[in-house]
Short mmCIF file of C-alpha atoms in Angstrom, two decimals:
data_model
loop_
_atom_site.label_atom_id
_atom_site.label_comp_id
_atom_site.label_asym_id
_atom_site.label_seq_id
_atom_site.Cartn_x
_atom_site.Cartn_y
_atom_site.Cartn_z
CA MET A 1 101.73 58.21 170.84
CA HIS A 2 100.21 61.64 170.20
CA PHE A 3 100.25 62.95 166.66
CA GLY A 4 100.24 66.60 165.81
CA TYR A 5 97.14 68.24 164.37
CA LEU A 6 96.33 71.27 162.22
CA THR A 7 92.99 73.03 161.79
CA VAL A 8 92.64 75.79 159.17
CA THR A 9 89.60 78.05 158.80
CA SER A 10 88.95 81.23 156.87
CA GLU A 11 86.65 84.15 157.62
CA SER A 12 83.92 84.69 155.03
CA LEU A 13 83.60 88.09 153.39
CA PRO A 14 80.56 90.13 152.40
CA PRO A 15 80.49 91.49 148.83
CA VAL A 16 83.13 94.18 148.35
CA VAL A 17 82.53 97.28 146.26
CA ILE A 18 85.07 97.87 143.52
CA GLY A 19 87.76 100.30 144.66
CA ASP A 20 87.51 99.39 148.35
CA THR A 21 90.28 97.79 150.40
CA VAL A 22 89.73 94.24 151.65
CA THR A 23 91.67 91.96 154.00
CA LEU A 24 91.60 88.19 153.59
CA LYS A 25 91.97 86.33 156.89
CA CYS A 26 93.07 82.72 157.47
CA ASN A 27 93.06 81.26 160.99
CA PHE A 28 94.77 78.01 161.95
CA GLN A 29 95.31 76.16 165.20
CA THR A 30 98.08 73.60 165.77
CA ASP A 31 100.38 72.10 168.31
CA GLY A 32 103.21 71.65 165.83
CA SER A 33 105.89 73.90 164.42
CA LEU A 34 104.95 76.15 161.53
CA LYS A 35 106.66 75.33 158.27
CA GLU A 36 105.02 77.64 155.68
CA ILE A 37 101.93 79.60 154.67
CA VAL A 38 101.02 80.02 151.00
CA TRP A 39 98.12 81.98 149.50
CA PHE A 40 96.79 81.08 146.06
CA ARG A 41 94.28 82.72 143.79
CA GLU A 42 92.34 80.59 141.34
CA SER A 43 93.18 81.76 137.84
CA GLU A 44 90.89 81.83 134.84
CA GLN A 45 93.40 79.79 132.84
CA ILE A 46 92.67 76.10 132.38
CA ILE A 47 95.64 73.73 132.46
CA GLU A 48 95.07 70.00 131.84
CA GLY A 49 91.37 70.28 132.57
CA ALA A 50 91.79 72.09 135.89
CA SER A 51 91.91 75.73 136.88
CA ALA A 52 95.40 77.08 137.33
CA LYS A 53 96.41 78.65 140.64
CA GLN A 54 98.41 81.83 141.01
CA LYS A 55 100.62 82.25 144.09
CA ILE A 56 100.06 85.69 145.62
CA PHE A 57 101.81 85.33 149.02
CA SER A 58 104.15 82.90 150.78
CA TYR A 59 105.77 82.70 154.21
CA ASN A 60 108.52 80.24 155.13
CA ALA A 61 109.33 79.75 158.83
CA MET A 62 112.86 78.60 157.98
CA TYR A 63 113.82 82.20 157.28
CA ASN A 64 112.06 83.60 160.32
CA THR A 65 113.31 83.20 163.92
CA SER A 66 110.18 84.39 165.66
CA TYR A 67 109.13 80.79 166.38
CA SER A 68 112.32 79.68 168.18
CA ASN A 69 110.46 79.58 171.49
CA MET A 70 108.39 76.65 170.20
CA GLU A 71 111.22 74.17 169.88
CA ASP A 72 110.58 72.43 173.21
CA ASN A 73 107.84 70.01 172.20
CA ARG A 74 107.20 68.83 175.73
CA LYS A 75 106.30 72.31 176.96
CA ARG A 76 104.45 73.48 173.85
CA GLU A 77 100.74 74.41 174.11
CA ASP A 78 98.13 74.72 171.39
CA LEU A 79 98.53 78.02 169.60
CA VAL A 80 96.22 79.94 167.28
CA TYR A 81 97.67 81.86 164.34
CA GLN A 82 96.23 84.23 161.79
CA SER A 83 97.54 85.03 158.34
CA THR A 84 96.18 88.05 156.48
CA VAL A 85 96.46 89.31 152.90
CA ARG A 86 95.48 92.90 152.19
CA LEU A 87 94.19 93.89 148.74
CA PRO A 88 94.05 97.68 148.30
CA GLU A 89 91.55 99.09 145.79
CA VAL A 90 90.11 95.83 144.54
CA HIS A 91 89.40 95.50 140.82
CA MET A 92 87.08 93.31 138.83
CA GLU A 93 90.01 90.94 138.20
CA ASP A 94 90.35 90.32 141.97
CA ASP A 95 86.97 88.59 142.04
CA GLY A 96 87.29 84.86 142.63
CA LEU A 97 88.37 82.04 144.93
CA TYR A 98 91.37 82.38 147.27
CA GLU A 99 93.04 79.48 149.11
CA CYS A 100 95.15 79.53 152.26
CA HIS A 101 97.58 76.55 152.51
CA VAL A 102 99.35 75.89 155.82
CA GLY A 103 102.08 73.34 156.54
CA ILE A 104 103.45 72.34 159.97
CA TYR A 105 106.02 69.92 161.27
CA ASP A 106 104.69 67.07 163.32
CA ARG A 107 105.64 67.56 166.96
CA ASN A 108 106.97 64.00 167.14
CA SER A 109 108.92 64.04 163.89
CA LYS A 110 110.66 66.87 162.09
CA ASP A 111 110.54 64.83 158.89
CA LYS A 112 106.76 64.61 158.85
CA VAL A 113 104.78 67.56 157.52
CA ILE A 114 101.05 68.05 158.04
CA LEU A 115 99.20 70.09 155.40
CA ALA A 116 95.75 71.71 155.53
CA SER A 117 93.96 74.45 153.60
CA SER A 118 90.87 76.57 153.52
CA SER A 119 89.28 78.74 150.84
CA ILE A 120 87.51 82.06 150.78
CA THR A 121 85.48 83.63 147.98
CA LEU A 122 85.92 87.31 147.21
CA THR A 123 82.91 88.80 145.44
CA VAL A 124 83.53 92.19 143.85
CA ILE A 125 80.37 94.15 143.10
CA VAL A 126 80.15 97.15 140.75
CA PRO A 127 77.51 99.91 140.93
CA PRO A 128 75.69 100.87 137.73
CA LYS A 129 77.65 103.20 135.48
CA SER A 130 74.73 104.73 133.61
CA ILE A 131 70.95 104.77 133.57
CA SER A 132 68.75 106.23 130.86
CA VAL A 133 65.12 106.15 129.73
CA VAL A 134 64.22 106.00 126.04
CA VAL A 135 61.08 105.29 124.06
CA ALA A 136 60.71 102.17 121.93
CA ASN A 137 59.72 102.71 118.29
CA SER A 138 60.66 106.39 118.37
CA PRO A 139 60.01 108.75 116.73
CA ALA A 140 56.36 107.90 116.23
CA PRO A 141 53.39 109.92 114.94
CA PHE A 142 50.36 111.13 116.83
CA SER A 143 47.30 108.89 116.54
CA ARG A 144 44.08 110.88 116.48
CA TYR A 145 41.48 108.16 116.06
CA GLU A 146 42.73 105.06 117.86
CA ALA A 147 44.62 104.12 120.99
CA GLN A 148 48.25 103.11 120.67
CA ASN A 149 50.70 101.35 122.93
CA PHE A 150 53.56 103.27 124.46
CA THR A 151 56.73 101.67 125.82
CA LEU A 152 59.38 103.22 128.05
CA VAL A 153 62.70 101.41 128.10
CA CYS A 154 65.05 101.84 131.07
CA ILE A 155 68.63 100.90 130.18
CA VAL A 156 71.07 100.25 133.04
CA THR A 157 74.68 99.39 132.21
CA GLY A 158 77.90 98.55 134.03
CA ALA A 159 76.44 96.85 137.11
CA LYS A 160 77.50 93.61 138.80
CA PRO A 161 75.37 91.81 139.77
CA ALA A 162 72.29 92.82 137.80
CA PRO A 163 70.33 95.55 139.63
CA MET A 164 66.66 95.61 140.56
CA VAL A 165 64.74 98.03 138.33
CA TYR A 166 61.27 99.48 138.89
CA PHE A 167 59.16 102.36 137.56
CA LYS A 168 57.33 105.20 139.26
CA ARG A 169 54.74 107.68 138.00
CA ASP A 170 54.62 111.07 139.65
CA GLY A 171 56.58 109.62 142.56
CA GLU A 172 54.25 106.66 143.12
CA LEU A 173 55.33 103.07 142.54
CA ILE A 174 53.53 101.57 139.54
CA ASP A 175 51.70 98.28 139.99
CA VAL A 176 52.64 96.20 136.98
CA VAL A 177 51.65 92.98 135.26
CA PRO A 178 54.87 90.97 134.86
CA THR A 179 55.26 88.77 131.83
CA ALA A 180 56.15 85.10 131.91
CA GLN A 181 59.60 85.86 130.51
CA SER A 182 60.57 88.35 133.21
CA PHE A 183 60.83 88.69 136.96
CA SER A 184 59.58 91.79 138.70
CA SER A 185 60.20 92.69 142.32
CA VAL A 186 57.58 95.45 142.39
CA GLY A 187 53.92 95.08 143.23
CA VAL A 188 52.00 92.82 140.88
CA GLN A 189 48.51 93.62 139.63
CA SER A 190 46.27 90.76 138.53
CA LYS A 191 45.71 90.46 134.80
CA SER A 192 42.37 91.58 133.48
CA PRO A 193 40.50 88.86 131.53
CA GLY A 194 39.60 91.46 128.92
CA HIS A 195 43.20 91.96 127.89
CA LYS A 196 45.54 89.88 125.84
CA LYS A 197 49.14 90.59 125.06
CA SER A 198 51.71 89.67 122.48
CA TRP A 199 55.35 90.56 122.08
CA THR A 200 57.06 91.93 119.00
CA MET A 201 60.62 93.01 118.41
CA ASN A 202 61.32 96.32 116.75
CA GLN A 203 64.23 97.33 114.60
CA ALA A 204 66.25 98.57 117.58
CA GLY A 205 66.22 95.11 119.15
CA LEU A 206 63.88 96.18 121.96
CA TRP A 207 60.83 94.22 122.98
CA SER A 208 57.50 95.98 123.24
CA THR A 209 54.04 94.68 124.03
CA GLN A 210 50.88 94.88 122.00
CA VAL A 211 48.04 95.15 124.51
CA LEU A 212 44.91 94.02 122.73
CA THR A 213 41.72 95.16 124.43
CA SER A 214 38.49 93.20 124.15
CA ARG A 215 36.47 96.30 123.20
CA ASP A 216 36.87 98.97 120.59
CA VAL A 217 38.18 102.10 122.28
CA ASP A 218 37.54 104.31 119.23
CA ASP A 219 34.30 106.16 120.03
CA THR A 220 34.33 108.02 116.69
CA LYS A 221 33.62 104.98 114.54
CA LEU A 222 30.07 104.77 113.23
CA GLN A 223 29.64 101.02 113.76
CA ARG A 224 28.51 100.38 117.33
CA THR A 225 26.65 97.50 118.86
CA LEU A 226 23.22 97.91 120.38
CA LEU A 227 24.66 97.35 123.84
CA GLU A 228 27.11 100.20 123.40
CA GLN A 229 24.30 102.48 122.24
CA GLU A 230 22.26 101.61 125.34
CA GLU A 231 25.23 102.18 127.63
CA LYS A 232 25.90 105.53 126.01
CA GLN A 233 22.23 106.56 126.34
CA ALA A 234 22.30 105.56 130.00
CA ARG A 235 25.37 107.68 130.60
CA LEU A 236 23.73 110.64 128.86
CA ASP A 237 20.58 110.29 130.96
CA HIS A 238 22.71 110.09 134.10
CA ASN A 239 24.97 113.02 133.28
CA GLY A 240 22.34 115.28 131.80
CA PRO A 241 22.07 116.84 128.35
CA VAL A 242 24.95 116.78 125.97
CA ASP A 243 27.08 119.91 126.06
CA SER A 244 28.14 121.94 123.05
CA GLN A 245 31.53 120.27 122.93
CA GLY A 246 29.96 116.84 122.56
CA GLN A 247 27.77 118.16 119.74
CA GLU A 248 30.83 119.52 118.00
CA GLU A 249 32.53 116.14 118.26
CA GLU A 250 29.46 114.42 116.81
CA SER A 251 29.34 116.92 113.95
CA GLU A 252 32.92 116.05 113.05
CA LEU A 253 31.77 112.58 112.04
CA ASN A 254 30.31 114.04 108.83
CA PRO A 255 32.61 116.90 107.93
CA GLU A 256 31.69 119.15 105.04
CA GLU A 257 34.13 120.20 102.39
CA THR A 258 35.61 123.57 103.27
CA THR A 259 38.35 125.75 101.88
CA GLU A 260 41.45 125.96 104.06
CA ILE A 261 42.23 129.54 105.11
CA ILE A 262 45.74 129.88 106.55
CA PRO A 263 46.91 133.04 108.31
CA GLU A 264 50.54 134.01 108.75
CA THR A 265 51.20 131.79 111.80
CA ILE A 266 49.09 129.03 113.29
CA VAL A 267 49.85 127.00 116.42
CA SER A 268 47.29 124.23 116.82
CA ARG A 269 46.99 121.36 119.29
CA GLU A 270 45.10 118.20 118.44
CA PHE A 271 43.77 115.74 120.99
CA PRO A 272 42.48 112.25 120.26
CA ARG A 273 38.78 111.74 119.87
CA TRP A 274 38.80 108.38 121.63
CA VAL A 275 38.47 108.07 125.38
CA GLN A 276 39.93 105.64 127.91
CA THR A 277 37.16 104.05 129.95
CA THR A 278 39.37 102.41 132.59
CA ASP A 279 42.81 102.88 134.06
CA PRO A 280 45.45 101.27 131.86
CA LEU A 281 47.33 98.13 132.78
CA TYR A 282 51.09 98.52 132.91
CA TYR A 283 52.95 95.54 131.49
CA PHE A 284 56.48 94.97 132.71
CA TYR A 285 59.23 93.03 131.00
CA HIS A 286 62.95 92.98 131.59
CA ARG A 287 65.93 91.14 130.22
CA GLN A 288 69.61 91.16 131.05
CA GLN A 289 72.75 90.19 129.21
CA ALA A 290 76.40 89.99 130.17
CA ALA A 291 78.83 92.57 128.84
CA GLY A 292 82.39 91.85 127.82
CA ASP A 293 83.84 93.29 131.04
CA GLY A 294 81.87 90.98 133.32
CA THR A 295 79.13 93.47 134.17
CA MET A 296 75.45 93.21 133.24
CA GLU A 297 73.21 95.31 131.04
CA VAL A 298 69.55 95.39 132.03
CA ARG A 299 66.67 96.63 129.88
CA ALA A 300 63.38 97.07 131.72
CA MET A 301 60.30 97.92 129.66
CA LEU A 302 56.99 99.40 130.74
CA THR A 303 54.12 99.26 128.23
CA TRP A 304 50.62 100.66 128.51
CA SER A 305 47.82 102.07 126.36
CA LEU A 306 48.65 105.76 126.04
CA ASN A 307 46.09 108.43 126.85
CA PRO A 308 47.56 111.76 125.67
CA GLN A 309 45.11 113.86 127.64
CA LEU A 310 46.05 112.17 130.93
CA ASP A 311 49.65 111.21 130.27
CA ASN A 312 50.79 114.57 128.94
CA GLU A 313 53.25 116.17 131.40
CA ALA A 314 53.26 113.01 133.56
CA LEU A 315 56.59 112.36 135.29
CA PHE A 316 57.94 108.82 134.89
CA SER A 317 61.06 107.69 136.69
CA CYS A 318 63.13 104.54 136.46
CA GLU A 319 64.83 103.67 139.73
CA VAL A 320 67.55 101.14 140.45
CA ASN A 321 68.46 99.38 143.68
CA HIS A 322 71.88 97.78 143.93
CA PRO A 323 73.96 96.52 146.89
CA ALA A 324 76.83 98.79 145.84
CA LEU A 325 74.60 101.90 146.07
CA SER A 326 73.81 103.68 149.31
CA MET A 327 70.65 105.15 147.76
CA PRO A 328 68.61 104.38 144.62
CA MET A 329 69.87 105.60 141.28
CA GLN A 330 67.23 107.09 139.00
CA ALA A 331 66.50 108.69 135.66
CA GLU A 332 63.41 110.82 135.02
CA VAL A 333 61.47 111.84 131.94
CA THR A 334 58.41 114.02 131.58
CA LEU A 335 56.08 113.12 128.74
CA ALA A 336 55.30 116.28 126.81
CA ALA A 337 53.56 117.01 123.52
CA PRO A 338 55.13 119.56 121.16
CA ARG A 339 53.61 123.02 121.42
CA GLY A 340 54.39 126.22 119.58
CA PRO A 341 57.51 125.38 117.53
CA LYS A 342 59.91 128.31 117.33
CA LEU A 343 61.23 128.71 113.79
CA SER A 344 64.32 130.55 112.66
CA MET A 345 65.22 131.49 109.10
CA SER A 346 68.73 132.02 107.80
CA PRO A 347 69.44 134.42 106.24
CA SER A 348 66.82 136.63 107.80
CA LYS A 349 66.44 138.58 104.54
CA ALA A 350 66.65 136.10 101.71
CA LYS A 351 67.65 137.31 98.25
CA VAL A 352 67.20 135.64 94.92
CA GLY A 353 69.80 132.88 94.54
CA ASP A 354 70.45 132.46 98.30
CA THR A 355 70.24 129.12 100.13
CA VAL A 356 67.58 129.46 102.81
CA ARG A 357 67.46 127.31 105.96
CA ILE A 358 64.30 127.15 108.07
CA THR A 359 64.99 125.39 111.37
CA VAL A 360 62.93 124.41 114.44
CA GLN A 361 64.85 125.95 117.34
CA GLY A 362 62.62 124.89 120.21
CA PHE A 363 59.11 124.69 121.64
CA GLN A 364 56.87 126.35 124.15
CA LEU A 365 57.14 124.16 127.25
CA GLY A 366 54.76 123.58 130.11
CA PRO A 367 55.57 124.32 133.75
CA SER A 368 56.75 120.76 134.51
CA ALA A 369 58.52 119.89 131.25
CA SER A 370 62.09 120.81 130.35
CA GLU A 371 61.94 119.35 126.85
CA VAL A 372 59.56 117.71 124.41
CA PHE A 373 59.64 113.97 125.07
CA PRO A 374 59.58 111.71 123.13
CA GLU A 375 61.56 113.35 120.34
CA PRO A 376 59.00 114.64 117.83
CA MET A 377 58.75 113.98 114.12
CA PHE A 378 59.05 116.99 111.80
CA THR A 379 57.41 117.24 108.38
CA TRP A 380 57.51 120.22 106.01
CA THR A 381 55.09 121.03 103.21
CA LYS A 382 54.49 124.00 100.93
CA VAL A 383 50.99 125.35 101.04
CA GLY A 384 49.42 125.14 97.61
CA GLY A 385 52.14 123.14 95.86
CA ASP A 386 55.29 121.07 95.99
CA LEU A 387 58.59 122.01 97.54
CA LEU A 388 61.39 123.57 95.55
CA ASP A 389 62.95 120.20 94.72
CA GLY A 390 59.64 118.76 93.53
CA ARG A 391 58.88 116.69 96.63
CA ALA A 392 55.56 116.99 98.40
CA VAL A 393 56.94 116.42 101.94
CA HIS A 394 60.31 116.86 103.62
CA ASN A 395 61.14 115.10 106.90
CA GLY A 396 63.56 116.54 109.44
CA ARG A 397 64.10 119.40 111.84
CA GLU A 398 65.48 121.66 109.09
CA LEU A 399 64.17 122.61 105.65
CA ILE A 400 66.82 123.71 103.13
CA LEU A 401 65.84 125.67 100.01
CA GLU A 402 68.79 125.97 97.64
CA ARG A 403 69.12 128.93 95.24
CA VAL A 404 65.63 130.29 95.83
CA PRO A 405 64.06 131.90 92.76
CA ALA A 406 61.99 135.06 92.76
CA GLU A 407 58.88 132.93 92.13
CA LEU A 408 59.02 131.67 95.76
CA ASN A 409 58.40 135.16 97.12
CA GLY A 410 55.33 135.06 99.36
CA SER A 411 55.24 131.25 99.54
CA MET A 412 54.02 129.76 102.82
CA PHE A 413 55.58 126.66 104.38
CA ARG A 414 53.97 124.45 107.00
CA CYS A 415 55.98 122.65 109.72
CA THR A 416 54.18 119.84 111.55
CA ALA A 417 55.74 118.55 114.78
CA GLN A 418 54.18 115.49 116.38
CA ASN A 419 54.84 112.74 118.86
CA PRO A 420 52.47 110.16 120.40
CA LEU A 421 51.16 112.81 122.83
CA GLY A 422 50.09 115.47 120.35
CA SER A 423 50.61 117.38 117.13
CA THR A 424 51.08 121.04 116.30
CA ASP A 425 51.43 123.08 113.10
CA THR A 426 53.32 126.31 112.48
CA HIS A 427 53.41 128.29 109.25
CA THR A 428 55.97 130.75 108.03
CA ARG A 429 56.03 132.91 104.92
CA LEU A 430 59.14 133.31 102.77
CA ILE A 431 59.91 136.80 101.50
CA VAL A 432 62.47 136.88 98.70
CA PHE A 433 64.17 140.21 97.91
CA ASP A 434 65.90 141.22 94.70
CA ASN A 435 69.60 140.48 94.51
CA PRO A 436 71.46 143.63 93.33
CA ARG A 437 74.54 141.59 92.56
CA LEU A 438 72.65 139.33 90.19
CA LYS A 439 70.87 142.38 88.72
CA ARG A 440 74.15 144.20 88.01
CA GLY A 441 75.58 141.06 86.50
CA LYS A 442 72.59 140.75 84.19
CA GLU A 443 72.85 144.39 83.08
CA HIS A 444 76.57 143.98 82.44
CA TYR A 445 75.88 140.89 80.35
CA ILE A 446 73.30 142.83 78.28
CA ALA A 447 75.74 145.72 77.77
CA ILE A 448 78.46 143.38 76.58
CA ASN A 449 76.10 141.71 74.13
CA THR A 450 75.01 145.12 72.77
CA ALA A 451 78.64 146.25 72.29
CA VAL A 452 79.53 143.04 70.53
CA GLY A 453 76.53 143.46 68.25
CA ARG A 454 77.49 147.04 67.35
CA HIS A 455 81.10 146.03 66.67
CA SER A 456 79.96 143.22 64.39
CA PHE A 457 77.65 145.64 62.47
CA THR A 458 80.48 148.20 61.98
CA LEU A 459 82.91 145.55 60.77
CA SER A 460 80.33 144.17 58.35
CA THR A 461 79.70 147.68 56.99
CA ILE A 462 83.43 148.33 56.40
CA LEU A 463 83.91 145.04 54.60
CA LEU A 464 80.90 145.74 52.38
CA LEU A 465 82.18 149.24 51.40
CA ARG A 466 85.64 147.85 50.63
CA PHE A 467 84.16 145.13 48.44
CA THR A 468 82.10 147.78 46.57
CA CYS A 469 85.16 150.00 45.94
CA GLU A 470 87.11 147.09 44.53
CA LEU A 471 84.34 146.30 42.06
CA THR A 472 84.21 149.89 40.78
#
């Protein structure tokens, strides 16, 4: 006796980008009569310890006459069927496991039903929504005498699965030293035995490295070993006599006391007096965490020992590869030191009693920079004394002087803008004009006081004469 059979298979799907249309296909082969086809989607709900299933499509042959030609069992041949379910514009919620259940009647018995099923997994992928590059521990001051670490943080949000992130400098892929806590898919450079690293967390919750070099990179310090002196002498003999600039740097070790002479406007640029002897090592670390909507947030961090003279106006880019993207997604920043702050004063002609605002409107930018990056720190001081409110220093892009008195006329204010790549100073002088309104008010007050005094004298005289007449 021959029993009926049923074979069900499903066609696997590649990852589907959110918003695309996808068709789920279920193939089955049988020699029996079709009873029904039911599609289920595995739900996120848990019922009695098992995942619940949601019915999304059903077909019952009892209500369809297209299979009437299969009633003669003796003449029936094996047939192959295909059931499809089309999902237009898939969403994140469509991600999951789908099952195709097929039931047939046994060819030898209408009362016997044969069941079989197959499953297919739909993976919905989402391209990154945003990418940005920020600086850890920002804003930060300029360091003139010692090297400091600098960390770029690339933040990628809204992607599923997590993207691959890498850094470039001036269009060239950076060879990095990955940490033990992270995985990097870019080229790996061997660690130098002269370097150690440690990780600290800043207030913003970002991780940054502390690259500790085995030698002192501050060439301005007076304490040097004999070996360093010999190496320096060898370099001098090889390169020839010391130039005037080197003598000026040596003379700065023992500065003499001088009186500061400040003209109307000064724009200065300071560079560090330490030098980098070798190319820096770039340390790479990245971490990822799931967001509430099922996507991933990735933070990739690149840390190295900053050299302002070499890194100024260098173009760094963070690029992202993702299966949902046809081309890499990127964000670029150009490291730039502040130069030539442009100050504005409101009102332009301040009068006694006015509130004066001195604001940094912008900077002089280099040919490759569109803005000063990282965001600089701003400090304000008054040359030769404290500010109007008694403080020695004010921090912020804007300095506010409320109800300026005439004594501030001619006062000079210094604005210092700095970031890890450099520092610059600009001075502006405050000219305070007389306020005619306040002057008229003062004269009116004096006139009123004089009139009141005269009236009081006249009244006193009249009372005195009357008292004298009564006595006589």
